Amino acid sequence: MEAYELWQKAVKAREFSYSPYSGFKVGAALLCKNGEVVQGCNVENSAYGPSNCAERTAFFAAVAKGQREFEAIAIAGGKEELVMCYPCGVCRQVMAEFCDPDNFHVICGMNKEKLEILTLRELLPKSFEMQD
């Protein structure tokens, strides 16, 4: 799947965002190794702590469906206009739990001409990992 095609699915997932407090709507589209795309959106809560980012929503939904191997995630976010929206540290660490940092790609963008594709290692160079 092309990066832009996956990113468009993130834009679509953004429509389901529940963000009455910040107004910052985020959508994510997670590409599984088997070709399935699992979408997620941010879900806010007035207590803030129980809120969940779009990226983690997508990962947790995929894991709940039995998926454990992933190729890429695309992220689209902003209030009215889309802005470059990178995953937070918690989401990066969740990605590190399931993904090869050198081969998993994170796609962030504002439009077709402004897409940035990074590896997880570029975003999280020294992640916490289980030691043998």
C-alpha angles and dihedrals in degrees: 000000000000118000093240092050091053091046090053088057088054090052089052092048089053089070089072095054116134101209109141094147105048100020086217106132119199131184129186134193117199118200112212121207090249090059097256116136117213116195129207139178135197116268116198129200129197089238088057096210094077091053117115131208122234092244094055091043088057094045094047092047090050093048090048087057091053098260116142104158122072138180107186147344128213122204130197123179149152143114104260102336122040116255133185101283118191124187118264121243094263091053091047090054091049088052089051090056092062109020140072102244093215097049105032112093129208115204117200125175155148099209141338092288094046108055122136120197117197134171118240089245089059090053097041109023098171106031124174107260135180109259121223 
